Amino acid sequence: MMAACRRVVAFALLVSAGLVHRVAEAGERNHKYAEGDEVTLWVNKVGPYHNPHETYEYYDLPFCKPVEGVETRRRSNSLGEQLEGHELMNSGYLLSFTKDVAKTKVCSMKLSAEDAKTFASAVDNRYWYQLYLDDLPIWGMVGEADETGAQSIYTHRKLSLGYNGPNVIEVNMTSENLVRIEEGANLDFTYEVTWIPSTTAFANRFDRYLDVDFFGHQIHWLSIFNSTMMVVFLCGLVSLILFRTLRNDFARYAKEDLGGHATGSEHGISEESGWKQVHGDVFRAPLHLMFFSALYGIGCQFLALVLVVVGWAIAGPLHGDVYEERGELVTSVIVAYALTCLVAGYTSGSYYRQFFPTPRSEQSSQWQKTMLLTVFLFPVLVLTVVFGLNIIAEYYDTTHALHLSTIFKIFAIWLFVSLPLTVVGTLFGRHWAGKADFPCRINSMARPIPLGPWYTHPALIAAVTGILPFGSIFIEMYFIFTSFWNYKFYYVYHFLLLVYLILMVVSICTTIVAVYFLLNVENYHWQWLSFMASGSTAGYVFLYSIYYFAVKTQMTGLLQTAFYFGYTFVFCAGLFLLCGALGVIGGSLFVRRIYSGLKID
Ligand SMILES: *[C@@H]1O[C@H](CO)[C@@H](O)[C@H](O)[C@H]1NC(C)=O
């Protein structure tokens, strides 16, 4: 199964290679160099340390440009790189594989008043910059301020490069030679390079970027252990309660049936209470069926999407792709999204179809509308957020402002992959899976829903239900947020997979309890309840993100705040749909199961 998936994804990557193209320089393509080959050092982005999404092009700071004759080329970026705001340009440093370079001048400049002001404020805002050498990232600070507040800038970069055979293995950079920033100061930017043989294997060269202490922290293990225990406990509890209660219910119904027949009165039936009462209504289509089918379809798509992306990452060493590389994760998410549109179409199409026993009973134009909703809903949401963020990014002129070519590529992927796959999925879903095979007949008249006590209000049930699934994932959320907002490479995908499975089980179990509770107060709108109950997990994650923003980060400014909440909102919306779909799956299994055990006279 996994192998097949991998092949499909690999194929899709090949197909979309024209769209998600990457032009690699010689040597960088296969990471192999012969002695004396040019090794390119790229300058990437600069920005304040605390605002990971406020990044500008390297030369937005008034650094002098490299010496004449060395062009400042711009490398064409992959989709993922562009979305992550990478902007690589040639540094003009002349590096040859295994050839040491003594201290050499790159360029000099005389600071004008304006340049001095720009550099000084960059140092005050703790600007860092990023370089890339053979896809290995290097970070450095622009300068430093001393105790008196006087700012200085580093002008010498000492590169120490490790190599093993034909490969570059590691890069160490030290910044030296602080020069006071003041008007009229003369800055000579210099570098030196030493090559040192290394014994580290090429495949392990990214290992030093992985923060084993952080991700392998006891808390991480403990939380996973805790969540697993919770799952065991919860499953036990749910099965115990439900099986006991259901057995009692069935016994009671059987007795009432007997009693009712024995006395020959209709009273037996009217005195019944509980979930059996709504048997004529539980399989009624949920309100706003089109919208609901679309949400459910997209949620199922995300369930598959996470599996594909995480599975692809775990299989990383097998196919030689590592997410530590620039933009890999984002690219794979986009490709996986486009492919899993098939799932969205299939599930939304079949879900919608099952409420119409014969094709003629379905108003002819409605299923196409459902399909369109499935195709458009999430992209439009993302587009709105991205559009807003892009305006801000353009205003600040950061590297996160999207190029027209990126927008065009994404639109092309959506148009030529997502859209057709959703249509195909819908058609298959309607014809193969959309059967109206409910165990109970639906009454022609809808039953009125009794007004229960306050604690039976569906909104309250939904809100309370989300707490447990959130409890099972919030530690992992901390690790994910930190890797996203705090410069850490997330690499513990096996943990993530485990937590994902735990989330599935916990969501399904808690939703089943919520649905049982709701049906018992004779409210039959269980489909929306199961969606909302499980989906409310995402609401708690959003609340947690506000806490994280306020307490764990030091982000400032409109741009970073907008990016933080914009991205988090999209993430939570996706999580909402994913969890919601889980809830509906659990709820449907449960409802079908209990009502098919019921004997309706
Ligand atoms: C880079 O720095 C690390 C830690 O200081 C050291 O162990 C390693 O040998 C250095 N590598 C090179 C190529 O200088």
PDB file of N, CA and C and ligand atoms in Angstrom, residues 159-163 169-173 194-198 208, ligand 1:
ATOM      1  N   LEU A 159      35.000  30.618   6.770  1.00  0.00           N
ATOM      2  CA  LEU A 159      34.268  29.388   6.458  1.00  0.00           C
ATOM      3  C   LEU A 159      35.182  28.195   6.671  1.00  0.00           C
ATOM      4  N   SER A 160      34.670  27.236   7.407  1.00  0.00           N
ATOM      5  CA  SER A 160      35.412  25.999   7.580  1.00  0.00           C
ATOM      6  C   SER A 160      34.527  24.886   7.015  1.00  0.00           C
ATOM      7  N   LEU A 161      34.982  24.264   5.944  1.00  0.00           N
ATOM      8  CA  LEU A 161      34.119  23.324   5.224  1.00  0.00           C
ATOM      9  C   LEU A 161      34.651  21.911   5.365  1.00  0.00           C
ATOM     10  N   GLY A 162      33.751  20.999   5.730  1.00  0.00           N
ATOM     11  CA  GLY A 162      34.148  19.596   5.832  1.00  0.00           C
ATOM     12  C   GLY A 162      33.758  18.878   4.559  1.00  0.00           C
ATOM     13  N   TYR A 163      34.622  18.003   4.055  1.00  0.00           N
ATOM     14  CA  TYR A 163      34.273  17.241   2.853  1.00  0.00           C
ATOM     15  C   TYR A 163      34.629  15.777   3.057  1.00  0.00           C
ATOM     16  N   ILE A 169      30.253  18.067   3.341  1.00  0.00           N
ATOM     17  CA  ILE A 169      29.574  17.434   4.470  1.00  0.00           C
ATOM     18  C   ILE A 169      29.087  18.457   5.481  1.00  0.00           C
ATOM     19  N   GLU A 170      29.959  19.391   5.845  1.00  0.00           N
ATOM     20  CA  GLU A 170      29.476  20.368   6.821  1.00  0.00           C
ATOM     21  C   GLU A 170      30.101  21.727   6.595  1.00  0.00           C
ATOM     22  N   VAL A 171      29.408  22.721   7.116  1.00  0.00           N
ATOM     23  CA  VAL A 171      29.855  24.094   6.967  1.00  0.00           C
ATOM     24  C   VAL A 171      29.832  24.752   8.330  1.00  0.00           C
ATOM     25  N   ASN A 172      30.962  25.304   8.730  1.00  0.00           N
ATOM     26  CA  ASN A 172      30.982  26.135   9.934  1.00  0.00           C
ATOM     27  C   ASN A 172      31.357  27.535   9.506  1.00  0.00           C
ATOM     28  N   MET A 173      30.643  28.486  10.046  1.00  0.00           N
ATOM     29  CA  MET A 173      31.042  29.852   9.722  1.00  0.00           C
ATOM     30  C   MET A 173      31.197  30.651  11.004  1.00  0.00           C
ATOM     31  N   THR A 194      38.720  27.334   4.685  1.00  0.00           N
ATOM     32  CA  THR A 194      39.597  26.170   4.878  1.00  0.00           C
ATOM     33  C   THR A 194      38.761  24.912   4.678  1.00  0.00           C
ATOM     34  N   TRP A 195      39.343  23.932   4.043  1.00  0.00           N
ATOM     35  CA  TRP A 195      38.657  22.664   3.820  1.00  0.00           C
ATOM     36  C   TRP A 195      39.260  21.613   4.741  1.00  0.00           C
ATOM     37  N   ILE A 196      38.416  20.866   5.390  1.00  0.00           N
ATOM     38  CA  ILE A 196      38.882  19.854   6.336  1.00  0.00           C
ATOM     39  C   ILE A 196      38.235  18.522   5.971  1.00  0.00           C
ATOM     40  N   PRO A 197      39.001  17.457   5.838  1.00  0.00           N
ATOM     41  CA  PRO A 197      38.398  16.154   5.537  1.00  0.00           C
ATOM     42  C   PRO A 197      37.504  15.711   6.692  1.00  0.00           C
ATOM     43  N   SER A 198      36.405  15.087   6.354  1.00  0.00           N
ATOM     44  CA  SER A 198      35.466  14.655   7.389  1.00  0.00           C
ATOM     45  C   SER A 198      35.141  13.188   7.161  1.00  0.00           C
ATOM     46  N   ARG A 208      23.338  17.125  12.050  1.00  0.00           N
ATOM     47  CA  ARG A 208      23.752  18.132  13.036  1.00  0.00           C
ATOM     48  C   ARG A 208      22.763  19.283  13.158  1.00  0.00           C
TER      49      ARG A 208
HETATM   50  C1  LIG B   1      32.478  22.528  12.859  1.00  0.00           C
HETATM   51  O1  LIG B   1      32.252  22.762  14.236  1.00  0.00           O
HETATM   52  C2  LIG B   1      32.063  21.594  14.995  1.00  0.00           C
HETATM   53  C3  LIG B   1      31.707  21.991  16.408  1.00  0.00           C
HETATM   54  O2  LIG B   1      32.488  23.039  16.857  1.00  0.00           O
HETATM   55  C4  LIG B   1      33.332  20.727  14.938  1.00  0.00           C
HETATM   56  O3  LIG B   1      33.139  19.550  15.667  1.00  0.00           O
HETATM   57  C5  LIG B   1      33.600  20.390  13.483  1.00  0.00           C
HETATM   58  O4  LIG B   1      34.809  19.650  13.371  1.00  0.00           O
HETATM   59  C6  LIG B   1      33.715  21.647  12.643  1.00  0.00           C
HETATM   60  N1  LIG B   1      33.828  21.256  11.257  1.00  0.00           N
HETATM   61  C7  LIG B   1      34.601  21.858  10.387  1.00  0.00           C
HETATM   62  C8  LIG B   1      34.609  21.343   9.010  1.00  0.00           C
HETATM   63  O5  LIG B   1      35.255  22.808  10.709  1.00  0.00           O
END
